[in-house]
Short mmCIF file of C-alpha atoms in Angstrom, two decimals:
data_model
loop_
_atom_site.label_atom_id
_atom_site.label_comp_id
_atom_site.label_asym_id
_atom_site.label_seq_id
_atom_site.Cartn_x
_atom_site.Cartn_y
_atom_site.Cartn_z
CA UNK B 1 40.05 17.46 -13.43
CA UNK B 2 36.82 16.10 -14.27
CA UNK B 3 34.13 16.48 -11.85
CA UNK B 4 30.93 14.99 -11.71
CA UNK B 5 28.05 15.60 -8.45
CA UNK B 6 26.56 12.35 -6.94
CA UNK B 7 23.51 13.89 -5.56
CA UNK B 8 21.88 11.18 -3.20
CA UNK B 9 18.37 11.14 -1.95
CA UNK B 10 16.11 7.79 -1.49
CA UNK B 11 19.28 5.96 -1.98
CA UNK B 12 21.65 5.93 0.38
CA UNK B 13 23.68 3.46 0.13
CA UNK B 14 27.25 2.76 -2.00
CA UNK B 15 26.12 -0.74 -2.86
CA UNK B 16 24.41 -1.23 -6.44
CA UNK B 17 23.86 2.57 -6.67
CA UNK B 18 23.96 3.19 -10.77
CA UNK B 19 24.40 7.00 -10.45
CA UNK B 20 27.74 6.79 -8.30
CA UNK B 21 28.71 4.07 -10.55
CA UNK B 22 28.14 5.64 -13.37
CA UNK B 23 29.49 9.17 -12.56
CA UNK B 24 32.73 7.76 -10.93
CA UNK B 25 33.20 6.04 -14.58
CA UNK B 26 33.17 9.41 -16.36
CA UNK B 27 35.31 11.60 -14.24
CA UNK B 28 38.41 11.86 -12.25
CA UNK B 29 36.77 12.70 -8.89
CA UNK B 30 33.00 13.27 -7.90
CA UNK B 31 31.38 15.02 -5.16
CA UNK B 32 29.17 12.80 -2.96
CA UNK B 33 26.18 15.16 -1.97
CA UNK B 34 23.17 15.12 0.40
CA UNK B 35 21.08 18.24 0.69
CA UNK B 36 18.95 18.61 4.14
CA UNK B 37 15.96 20.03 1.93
CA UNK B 38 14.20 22.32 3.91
CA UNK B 39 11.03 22.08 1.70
CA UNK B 40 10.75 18.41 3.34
CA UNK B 41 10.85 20.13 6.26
CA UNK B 42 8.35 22.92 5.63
CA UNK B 43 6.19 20.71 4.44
CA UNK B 44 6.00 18.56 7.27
CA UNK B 45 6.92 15.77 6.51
CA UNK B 46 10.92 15.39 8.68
CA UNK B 47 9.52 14.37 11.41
CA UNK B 48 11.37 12.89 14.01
CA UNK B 49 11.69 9.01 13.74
CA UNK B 50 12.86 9.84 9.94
CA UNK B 51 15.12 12.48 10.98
CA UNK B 52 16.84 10.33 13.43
CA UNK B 53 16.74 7.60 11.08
CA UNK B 54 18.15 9.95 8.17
CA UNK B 55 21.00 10.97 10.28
CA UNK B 56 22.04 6.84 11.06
CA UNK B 57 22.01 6.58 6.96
CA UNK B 58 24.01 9.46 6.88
CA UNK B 59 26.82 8.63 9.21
CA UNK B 60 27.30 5.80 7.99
CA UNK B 61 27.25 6.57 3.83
CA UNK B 62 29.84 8.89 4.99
CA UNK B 63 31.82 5.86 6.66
CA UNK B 64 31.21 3.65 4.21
CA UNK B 65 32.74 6.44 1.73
CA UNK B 66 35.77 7.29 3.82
CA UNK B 67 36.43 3.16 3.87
CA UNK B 68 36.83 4.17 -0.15
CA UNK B 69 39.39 7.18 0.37
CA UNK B 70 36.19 9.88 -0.05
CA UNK B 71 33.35 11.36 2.11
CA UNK B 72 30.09 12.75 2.10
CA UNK B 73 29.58 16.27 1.31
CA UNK B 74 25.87 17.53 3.15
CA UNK B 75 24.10 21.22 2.95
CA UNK B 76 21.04 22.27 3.92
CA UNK B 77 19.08 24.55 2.17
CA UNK B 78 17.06 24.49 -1.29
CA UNK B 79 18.02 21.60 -3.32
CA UNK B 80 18.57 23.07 -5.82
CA UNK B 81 20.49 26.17 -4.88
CA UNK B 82 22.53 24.33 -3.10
CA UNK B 83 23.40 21.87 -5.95
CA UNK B 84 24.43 24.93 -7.79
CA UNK B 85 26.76 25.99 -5.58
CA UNK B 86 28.48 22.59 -4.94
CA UNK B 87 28.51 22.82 -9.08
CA UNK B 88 29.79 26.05 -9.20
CA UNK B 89 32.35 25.68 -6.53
CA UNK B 90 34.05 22.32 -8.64
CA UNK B 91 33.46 23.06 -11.88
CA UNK B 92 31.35 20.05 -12.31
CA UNK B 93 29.94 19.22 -15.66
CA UNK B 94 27.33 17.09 -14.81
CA UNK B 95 24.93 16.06 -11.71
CA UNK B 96 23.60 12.09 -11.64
CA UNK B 97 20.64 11.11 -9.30
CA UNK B 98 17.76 8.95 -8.59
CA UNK B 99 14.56 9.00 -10.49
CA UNK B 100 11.31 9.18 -8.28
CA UNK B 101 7.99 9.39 -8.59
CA UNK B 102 6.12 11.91 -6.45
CA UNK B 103 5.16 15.35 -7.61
CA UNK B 104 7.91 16.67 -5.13
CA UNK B 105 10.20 14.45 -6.72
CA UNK B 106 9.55 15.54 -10.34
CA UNK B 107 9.29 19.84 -8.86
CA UNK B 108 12.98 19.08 -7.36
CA UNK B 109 14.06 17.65 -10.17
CA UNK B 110 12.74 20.05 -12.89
CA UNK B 111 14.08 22.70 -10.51
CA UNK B 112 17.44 21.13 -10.72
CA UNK B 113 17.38 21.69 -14.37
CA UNK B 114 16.76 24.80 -14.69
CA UNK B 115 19.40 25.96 -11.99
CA UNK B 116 22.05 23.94 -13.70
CA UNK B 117 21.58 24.40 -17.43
CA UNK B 118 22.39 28.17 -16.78
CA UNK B 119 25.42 27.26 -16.05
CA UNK B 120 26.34 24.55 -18.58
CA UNK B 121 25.86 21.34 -16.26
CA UNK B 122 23.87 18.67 -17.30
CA UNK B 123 21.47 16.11 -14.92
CA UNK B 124 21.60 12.61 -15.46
CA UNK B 125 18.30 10.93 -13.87
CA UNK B 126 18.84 6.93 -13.53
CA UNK B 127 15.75 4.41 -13.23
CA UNK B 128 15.75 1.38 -11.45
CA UNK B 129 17.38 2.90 -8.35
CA UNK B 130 14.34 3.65 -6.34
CA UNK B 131 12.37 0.71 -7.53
CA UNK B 132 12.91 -2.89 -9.57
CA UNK B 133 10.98 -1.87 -12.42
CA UNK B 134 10.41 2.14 -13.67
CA UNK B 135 6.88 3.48 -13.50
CA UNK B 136 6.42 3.71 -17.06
CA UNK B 137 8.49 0.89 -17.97
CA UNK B 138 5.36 -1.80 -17.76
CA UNK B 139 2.17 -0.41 -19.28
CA UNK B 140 -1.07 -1.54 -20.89
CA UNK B 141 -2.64 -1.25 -24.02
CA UNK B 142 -3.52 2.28 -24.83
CA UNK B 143 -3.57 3.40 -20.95
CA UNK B 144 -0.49 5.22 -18.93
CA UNK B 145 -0.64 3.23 -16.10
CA UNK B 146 -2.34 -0.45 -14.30
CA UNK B 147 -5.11 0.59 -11.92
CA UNK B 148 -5.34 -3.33 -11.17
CA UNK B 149 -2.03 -4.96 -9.76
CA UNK B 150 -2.59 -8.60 -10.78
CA UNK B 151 -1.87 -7.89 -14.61
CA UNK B 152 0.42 -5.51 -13.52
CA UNK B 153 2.11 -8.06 -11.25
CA UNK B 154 2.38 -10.65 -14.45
CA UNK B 155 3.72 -8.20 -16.48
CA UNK B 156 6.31 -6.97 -13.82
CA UNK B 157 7.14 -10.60 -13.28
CA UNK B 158 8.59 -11.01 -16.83
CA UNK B 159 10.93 -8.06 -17.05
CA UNK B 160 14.16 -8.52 -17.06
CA UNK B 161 16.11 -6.43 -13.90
CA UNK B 162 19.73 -4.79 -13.99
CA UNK B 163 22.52 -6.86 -13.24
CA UNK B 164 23.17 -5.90 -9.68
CA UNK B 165 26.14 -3.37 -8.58
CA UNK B 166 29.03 -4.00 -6.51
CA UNK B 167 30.17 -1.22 -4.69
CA UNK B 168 32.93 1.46 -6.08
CA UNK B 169 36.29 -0.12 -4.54
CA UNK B 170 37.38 4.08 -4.60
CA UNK B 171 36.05 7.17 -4.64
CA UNK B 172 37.87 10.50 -4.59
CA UNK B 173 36.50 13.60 -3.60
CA UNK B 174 37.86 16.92 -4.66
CA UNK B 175 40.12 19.20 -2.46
CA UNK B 176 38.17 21.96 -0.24
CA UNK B 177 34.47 21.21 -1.22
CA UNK B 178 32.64 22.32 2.32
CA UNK B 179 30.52 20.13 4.42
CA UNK B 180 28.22 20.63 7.39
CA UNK B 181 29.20 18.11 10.20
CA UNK B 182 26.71 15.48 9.89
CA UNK B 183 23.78 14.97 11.70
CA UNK B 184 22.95 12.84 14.86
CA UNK B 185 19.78 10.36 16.33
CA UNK B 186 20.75 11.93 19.56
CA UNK B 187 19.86 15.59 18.86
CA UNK B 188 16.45 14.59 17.61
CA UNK B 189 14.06 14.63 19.83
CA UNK B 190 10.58 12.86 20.53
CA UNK B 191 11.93 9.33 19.43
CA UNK B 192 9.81 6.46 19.46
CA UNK B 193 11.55 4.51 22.04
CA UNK B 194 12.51 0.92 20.23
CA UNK B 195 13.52 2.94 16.12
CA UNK B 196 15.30 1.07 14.71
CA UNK B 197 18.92 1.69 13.75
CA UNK B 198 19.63 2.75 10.19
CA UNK B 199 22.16 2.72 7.57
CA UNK B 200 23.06 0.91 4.88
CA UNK B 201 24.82 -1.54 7.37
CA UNK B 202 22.34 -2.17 9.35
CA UNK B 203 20.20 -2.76 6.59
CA UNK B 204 22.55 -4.95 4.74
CA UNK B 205 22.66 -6.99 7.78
CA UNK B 206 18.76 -7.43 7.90
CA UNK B 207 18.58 -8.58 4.65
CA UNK B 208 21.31 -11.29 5.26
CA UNK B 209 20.00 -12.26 8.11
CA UNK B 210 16.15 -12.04 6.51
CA UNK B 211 17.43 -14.46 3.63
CA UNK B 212 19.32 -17.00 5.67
CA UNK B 213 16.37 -17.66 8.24
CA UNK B 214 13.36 -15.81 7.54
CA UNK B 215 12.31 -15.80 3.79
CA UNK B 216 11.55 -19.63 3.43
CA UNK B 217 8.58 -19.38 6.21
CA UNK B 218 7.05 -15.92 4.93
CA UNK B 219 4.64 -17.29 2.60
CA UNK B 220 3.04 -19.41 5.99
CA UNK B 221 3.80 -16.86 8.42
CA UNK B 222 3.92 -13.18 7.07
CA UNK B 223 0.36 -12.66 8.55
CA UNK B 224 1.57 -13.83 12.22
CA UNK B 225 0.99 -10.71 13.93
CA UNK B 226 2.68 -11.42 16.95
CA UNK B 227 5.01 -14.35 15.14
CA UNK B 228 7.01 -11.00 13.78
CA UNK B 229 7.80 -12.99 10.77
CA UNK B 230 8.41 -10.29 8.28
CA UNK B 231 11.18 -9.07 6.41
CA UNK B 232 10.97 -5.23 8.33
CA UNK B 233 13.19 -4.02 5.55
CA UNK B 234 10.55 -1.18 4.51
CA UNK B 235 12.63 1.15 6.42
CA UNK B 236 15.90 0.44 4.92
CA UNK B 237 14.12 0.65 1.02
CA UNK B 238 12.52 3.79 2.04
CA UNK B 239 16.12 5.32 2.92
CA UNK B 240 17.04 3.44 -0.27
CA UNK B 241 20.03 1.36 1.86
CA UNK B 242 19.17 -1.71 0.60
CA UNK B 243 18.67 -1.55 -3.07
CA UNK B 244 15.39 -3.29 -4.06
CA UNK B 245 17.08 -4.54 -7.53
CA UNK B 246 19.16 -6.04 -4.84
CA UNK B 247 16.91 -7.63 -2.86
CA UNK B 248 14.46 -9.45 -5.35
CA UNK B 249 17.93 -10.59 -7.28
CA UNK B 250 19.11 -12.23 -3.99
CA UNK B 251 15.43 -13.48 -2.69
CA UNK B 252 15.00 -15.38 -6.09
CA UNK B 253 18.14 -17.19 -5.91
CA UNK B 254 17.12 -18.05 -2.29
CA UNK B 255 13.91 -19.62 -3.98
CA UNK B 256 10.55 -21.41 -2.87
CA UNK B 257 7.09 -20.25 -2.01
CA UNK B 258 8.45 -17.85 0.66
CA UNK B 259 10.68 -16.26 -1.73
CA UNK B 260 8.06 -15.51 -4.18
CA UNK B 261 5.59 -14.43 -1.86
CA UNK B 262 8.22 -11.73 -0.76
CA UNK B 263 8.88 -10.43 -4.41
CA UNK B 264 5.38 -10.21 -4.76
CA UNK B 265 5.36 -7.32 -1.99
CA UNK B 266 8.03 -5.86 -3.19
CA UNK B 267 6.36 -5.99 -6.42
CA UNK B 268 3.55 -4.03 -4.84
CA UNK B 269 6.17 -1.00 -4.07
CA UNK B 270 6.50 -1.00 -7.66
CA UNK B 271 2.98 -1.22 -8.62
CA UNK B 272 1.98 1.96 -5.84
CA UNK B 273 4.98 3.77 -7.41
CA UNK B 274 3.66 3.74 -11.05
CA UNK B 275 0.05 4.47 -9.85
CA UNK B 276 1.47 7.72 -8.47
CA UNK B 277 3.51 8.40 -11.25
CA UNK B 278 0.86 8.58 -13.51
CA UNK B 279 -1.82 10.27 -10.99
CA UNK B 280 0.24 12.14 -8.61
CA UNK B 281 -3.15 13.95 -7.10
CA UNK B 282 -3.69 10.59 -5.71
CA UNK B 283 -1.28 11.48 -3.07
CA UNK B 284 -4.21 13.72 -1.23
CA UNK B 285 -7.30 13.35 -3.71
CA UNK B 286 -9.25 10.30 -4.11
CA UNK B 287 -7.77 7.93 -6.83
CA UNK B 288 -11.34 7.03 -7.14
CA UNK B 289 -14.06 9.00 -5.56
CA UNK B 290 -16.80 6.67 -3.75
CA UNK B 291 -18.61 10.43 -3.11
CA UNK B 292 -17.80 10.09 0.38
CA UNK B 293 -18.76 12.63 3.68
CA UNK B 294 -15.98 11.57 5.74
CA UNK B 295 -16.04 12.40 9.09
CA UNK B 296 -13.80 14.58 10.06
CA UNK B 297 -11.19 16.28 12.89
CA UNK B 298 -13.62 18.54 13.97
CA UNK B 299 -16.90 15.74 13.42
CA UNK B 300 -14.76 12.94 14.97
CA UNK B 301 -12.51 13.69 17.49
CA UNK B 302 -13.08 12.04 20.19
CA UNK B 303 -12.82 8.83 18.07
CA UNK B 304 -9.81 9.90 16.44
CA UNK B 305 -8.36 10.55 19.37
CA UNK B 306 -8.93 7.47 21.42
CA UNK B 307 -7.76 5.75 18.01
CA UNK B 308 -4.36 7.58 17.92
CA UNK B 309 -3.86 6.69 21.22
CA UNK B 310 -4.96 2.89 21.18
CA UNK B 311 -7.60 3.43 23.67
CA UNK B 312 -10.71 2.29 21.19
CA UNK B 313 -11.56 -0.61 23.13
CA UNK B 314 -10.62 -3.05 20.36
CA UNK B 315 -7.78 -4.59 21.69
CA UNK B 316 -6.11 -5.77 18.41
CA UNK B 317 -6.61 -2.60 17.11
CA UNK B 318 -5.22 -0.45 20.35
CA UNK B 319 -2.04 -2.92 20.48
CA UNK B 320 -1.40 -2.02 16.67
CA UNK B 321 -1.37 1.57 17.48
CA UNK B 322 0.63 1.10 20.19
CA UNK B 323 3.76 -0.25 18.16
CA UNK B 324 3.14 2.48 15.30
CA UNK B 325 3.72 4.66 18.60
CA UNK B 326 6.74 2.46 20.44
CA UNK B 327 8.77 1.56 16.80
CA UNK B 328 7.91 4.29 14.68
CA UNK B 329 6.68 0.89 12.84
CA UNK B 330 3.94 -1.35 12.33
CA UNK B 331 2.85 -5.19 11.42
CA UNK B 332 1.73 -5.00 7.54
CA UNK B 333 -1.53 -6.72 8.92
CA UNK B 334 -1.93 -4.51 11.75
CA UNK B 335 -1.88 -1.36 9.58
CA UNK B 336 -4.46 -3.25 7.46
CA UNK B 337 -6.87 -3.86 10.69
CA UNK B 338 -6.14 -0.43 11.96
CA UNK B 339 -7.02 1.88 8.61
CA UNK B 340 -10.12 -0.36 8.30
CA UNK B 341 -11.08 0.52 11.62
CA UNK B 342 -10.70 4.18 11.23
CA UNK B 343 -12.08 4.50 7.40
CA UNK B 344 -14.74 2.01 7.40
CA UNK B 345 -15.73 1.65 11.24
CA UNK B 346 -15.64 5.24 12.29
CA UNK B 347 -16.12 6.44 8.77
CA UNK B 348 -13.17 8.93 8.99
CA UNK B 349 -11.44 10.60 6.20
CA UNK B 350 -8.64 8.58 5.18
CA UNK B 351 -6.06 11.56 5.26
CA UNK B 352 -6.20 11.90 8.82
CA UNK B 353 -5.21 8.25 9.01
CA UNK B 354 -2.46 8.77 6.48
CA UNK B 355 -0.85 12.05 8.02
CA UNK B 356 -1.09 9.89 11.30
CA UNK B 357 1.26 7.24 10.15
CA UNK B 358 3.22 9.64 8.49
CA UNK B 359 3.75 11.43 10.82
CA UNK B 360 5.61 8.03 13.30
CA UNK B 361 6.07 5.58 10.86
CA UNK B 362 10.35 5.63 9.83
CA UNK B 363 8.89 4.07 6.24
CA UNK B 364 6.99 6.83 6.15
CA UNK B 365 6.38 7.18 2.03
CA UNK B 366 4.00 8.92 0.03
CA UNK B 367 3.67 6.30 -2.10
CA UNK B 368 3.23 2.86 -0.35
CA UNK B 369 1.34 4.69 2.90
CA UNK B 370 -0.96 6.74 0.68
CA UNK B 371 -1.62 4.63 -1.74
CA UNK B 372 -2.12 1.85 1.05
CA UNK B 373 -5.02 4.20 3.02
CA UNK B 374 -6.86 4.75 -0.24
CA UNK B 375 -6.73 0.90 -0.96
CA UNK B 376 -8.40 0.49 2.82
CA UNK B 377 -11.01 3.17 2.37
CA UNK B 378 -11.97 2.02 -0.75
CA UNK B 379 -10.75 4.93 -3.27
CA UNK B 380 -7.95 3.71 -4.46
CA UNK B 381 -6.60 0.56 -6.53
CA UNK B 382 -8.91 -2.27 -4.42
CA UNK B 383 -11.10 -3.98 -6.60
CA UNK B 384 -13.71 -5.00 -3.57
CA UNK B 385 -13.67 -1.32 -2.35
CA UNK B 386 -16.39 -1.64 0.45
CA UNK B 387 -14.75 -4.43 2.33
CA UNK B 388 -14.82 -4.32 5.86
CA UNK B 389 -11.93 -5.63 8.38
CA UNK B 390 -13.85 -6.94 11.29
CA UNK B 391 -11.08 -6.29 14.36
CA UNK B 392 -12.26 -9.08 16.48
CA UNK B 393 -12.64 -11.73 14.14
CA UNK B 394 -9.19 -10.97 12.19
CA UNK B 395 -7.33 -11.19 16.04
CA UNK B 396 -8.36 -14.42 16.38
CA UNK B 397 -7.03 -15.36 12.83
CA UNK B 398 -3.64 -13.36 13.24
CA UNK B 399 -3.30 -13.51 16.46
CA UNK B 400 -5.21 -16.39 18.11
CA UNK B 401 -3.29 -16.94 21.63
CA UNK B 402 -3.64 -13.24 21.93
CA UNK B 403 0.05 -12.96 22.49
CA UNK B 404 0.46 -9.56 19.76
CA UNK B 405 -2.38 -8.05 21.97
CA UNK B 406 -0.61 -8.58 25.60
CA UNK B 407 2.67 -7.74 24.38
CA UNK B 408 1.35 -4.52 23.32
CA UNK B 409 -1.82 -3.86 25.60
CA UNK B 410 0.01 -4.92 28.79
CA UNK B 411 -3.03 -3.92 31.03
CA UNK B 412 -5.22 -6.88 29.77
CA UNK B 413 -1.79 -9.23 29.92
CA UNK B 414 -4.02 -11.47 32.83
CA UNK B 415 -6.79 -12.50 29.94
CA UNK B 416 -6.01 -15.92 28.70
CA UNK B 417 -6.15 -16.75 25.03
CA UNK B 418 -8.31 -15.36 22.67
CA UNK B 419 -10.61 -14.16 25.61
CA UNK B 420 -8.04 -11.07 25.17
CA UNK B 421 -9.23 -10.43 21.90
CA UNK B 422 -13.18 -9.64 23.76
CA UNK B 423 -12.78 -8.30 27.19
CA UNK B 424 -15.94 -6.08 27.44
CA UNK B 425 -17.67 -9.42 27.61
CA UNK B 426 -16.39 -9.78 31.14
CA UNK B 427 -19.14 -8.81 33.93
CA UNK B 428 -18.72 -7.19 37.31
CA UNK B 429 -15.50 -7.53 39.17
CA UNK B 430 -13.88 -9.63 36.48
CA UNK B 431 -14.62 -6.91 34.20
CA UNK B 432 -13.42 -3.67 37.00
CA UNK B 433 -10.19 -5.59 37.00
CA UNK B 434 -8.82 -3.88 33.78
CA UNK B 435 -8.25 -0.68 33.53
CA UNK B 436 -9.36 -0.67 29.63
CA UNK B 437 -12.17 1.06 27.98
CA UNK B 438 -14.87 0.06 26.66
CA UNK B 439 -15.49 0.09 23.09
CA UNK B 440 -15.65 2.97 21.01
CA UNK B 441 -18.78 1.94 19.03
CA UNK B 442 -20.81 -1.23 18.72
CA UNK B 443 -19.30 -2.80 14.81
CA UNK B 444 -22.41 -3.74 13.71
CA UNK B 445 -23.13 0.26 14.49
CA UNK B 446 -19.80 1.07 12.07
CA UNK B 447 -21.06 -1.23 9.51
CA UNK B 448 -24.42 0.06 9.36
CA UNK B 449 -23.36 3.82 8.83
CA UNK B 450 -20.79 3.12 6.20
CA UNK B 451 -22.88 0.89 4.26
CA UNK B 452 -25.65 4.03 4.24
CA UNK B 453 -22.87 6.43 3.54
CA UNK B 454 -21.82 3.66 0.68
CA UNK B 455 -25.83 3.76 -0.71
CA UNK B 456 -25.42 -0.08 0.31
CA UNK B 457 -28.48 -0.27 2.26
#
């Protein structure tokens, strides 16, 4: 029998998934095969909202692969040692996977390699699963990589995508090969109370349901902070259960301005992805050094504190942390606002920030979230790198009935309107009436100091 390994990763999922596809076309059975890495784990970075989140995906790519006469096989250990044995144990000639793009990615992979070609079994690493477009696939003249994502965006625009996938309508599993039972939301604890649920389901679901009657109005509303008018499928191509090939095939046949505008982010992904590819460093270093003192944990953290907790004073701020804390997920503005405060305001490192939203955030990715914090302080990919996000005056933009801020800051729920958005300008009793703090720091203060930090003046 001819036996092939389907090891999954960042793609779990049955639909338009190229490595099962392909593997189940070249042998007679194959092994479906998650590893529980425990370098992920060591490192940090399972924490819990992912873990619980991982184990929804997993229960239900194991469903989803019974409904096709197989199953999922899971181990924990080293992936790669673990791989090996699954090889060993079937006599498989050949493992297929994912591409990716961080340097843990590329380590796990090259490990891979070296485990298996001892023993005569080749890897097969497909592109376009983990993204639309490959990192190195769009390029310009005489440079690795686009440090600027408007050309890159134009180029990205005019490639031509893989036809999408349907999923296998079988898939047999050898006789005997040992699995772990699979893991479940409720052992893990620590949950951010309102996580979503995952799997490819689930996600499949969102995405229908995102298409049919939210897609036409995102190009209007995606900035309505407490509208909730995005897509909140950042999750589901984190976990790789929706395929992103997938999703910008189906959102351009939806059409209109909406449509387009929600490529375009997806396009982003891409765009962070390649950036990381070529400079993986940029996942902890400066992509471009601004020769900054950051404050830092020790400097700061009182401040850092009050700002993990949402207890700055700035309400739109405060109610943004709040959700990262209640949904292990956050409002693509509100994680704007909130890395501006804590870079440029308080004048804190941007790593803190990032291990902070790693740390809750179920779409937590190296990629997108660091790549995201450097844009924010200024060291990474934004061509105006000393802009400033002013809290109050983007609230009253993105949120200007102040309904985001009471939904999330219930304490100040009796301020009406925008006066929500300003509440240390109440006086006396009015004022004793909420039991909210005062702000952290005067912004003109902020501005000041990171504009001498910044040799601005």
């Amino acid at each position: 029998m001819r036996v092939r390994v389907v090891l999954f990763t960042a793609d779990l999922r049955v639909h338009d998934h190229p490595p099962l596809r392909a593997a189940l076309n070249a042998s007679d059975a194959v092994v479906p095969l998650f590893v529980r890495d425990t370098g992920i784990a060591a490192a940090g970075f399972l924490v819990p909202n992912r873990e619980a989140f991982l184990a929804d995906c997993l229960r239900d790519l194991d469903a989803q692969l019974r409904q096709r006469g197989g199953r999922l096989v899971v181990r924990s250990g080293d992936v790669a040692e673990e791989v090996a044995k699954v090889v060993t144990e079937t006599d498989a000639c050949a493992v297929h996977l994912a591409g990716d793009v961080s340097a843990y990615a590329h380590r796990r992979e090259e490990r891979l390699r070296t485990a298996l070609h001892g023993i005569g079994c080749e890897v097969v690493s497909h592109d376009a699963v983990v993204t639309c477009v490959p990192p190195g696939a769009v390029t310009p003249a005489a440079k690795d990589h686009f440090a600027v994502f408007t050309p890159y965006h134009r180029q990205w625009a005019r490639q031509h995508l893989r036809t999408v996938g349907r999923a296998p309508r079988a898939v047999t599993v050898p006789d005997g090969v040992r699995s772990e039972p699979l893991p479940e939301r409720a052992a893990v604890p620590r949950l951010s109370p309102d996580l979503a649920e995952g799997g490819e389901r689930a996600g499949r679901a969102r995405l229908t349901a995102w298409l049919r009657s939210g897609i036409a109005g995102y190009e209007d509303r995606h900035d309505d902070m407490a509208g909730d008018a995005t897509s909140r499928l950042s999750p589901d191509l984190h976990f790789g259960t929706v395929s992103p090939v997938e999703a910008v095939q189906r959102a351009r046949a939806a059409g209109g301005p909406g449509a387009e505008a929600f490529v375009r982010q997806l396009a982003w992904r891409d765009f962070h992805r390649q950036v990381l590819a070529a400079r993986p460093a940029a996942a902890h270093e400066d992509y471009r050094g601004k020769h900054d003192l950051w404050r830092s944990e020790r400097s700061a953290g009182r401040e850092i504190e009050a700002w993990r907790q949402g207890r700055t004073g700035y309400p739109v701020v405060d109610a943004a942390m709040r959700q990262l804390r209640h949904e292990g997920w956050m409002h693509n503005r509100a994680r704007l606002l909130t890395a501006s405060f804590l870079t440029k305001t308080l004048y804190v490192d941007w790593r803190v920030g990032a291990r902070h939203f790693l740390d809750l955030l179920v779409d937590g990715d190296i990629a997108n979230n660091q790549m995201n914090w450097q844009w924010m302080a200024g060291t990474g990919t934004d061509s105006r790198p000393n802009r400033v996000l002013n809290p109050v005056t983007q609230a009253k933009r993105y949120d200007p009935d102040g309904a985001y801020v009471r939904r999330w800051v219930p304490e100040l729920a009796g301020l009406k309107g925008a006066a929500v958005h300003e509440p240390w300008k109440l006086t006396g009793e009015d004022r004793a009436a909420y039991d909210y703090p005062d702000p952290l720091l005067e912004l003109s203060d902020g501005l000041a100091r990171f504009k001498r930090a910044r040799g601005l003046g």
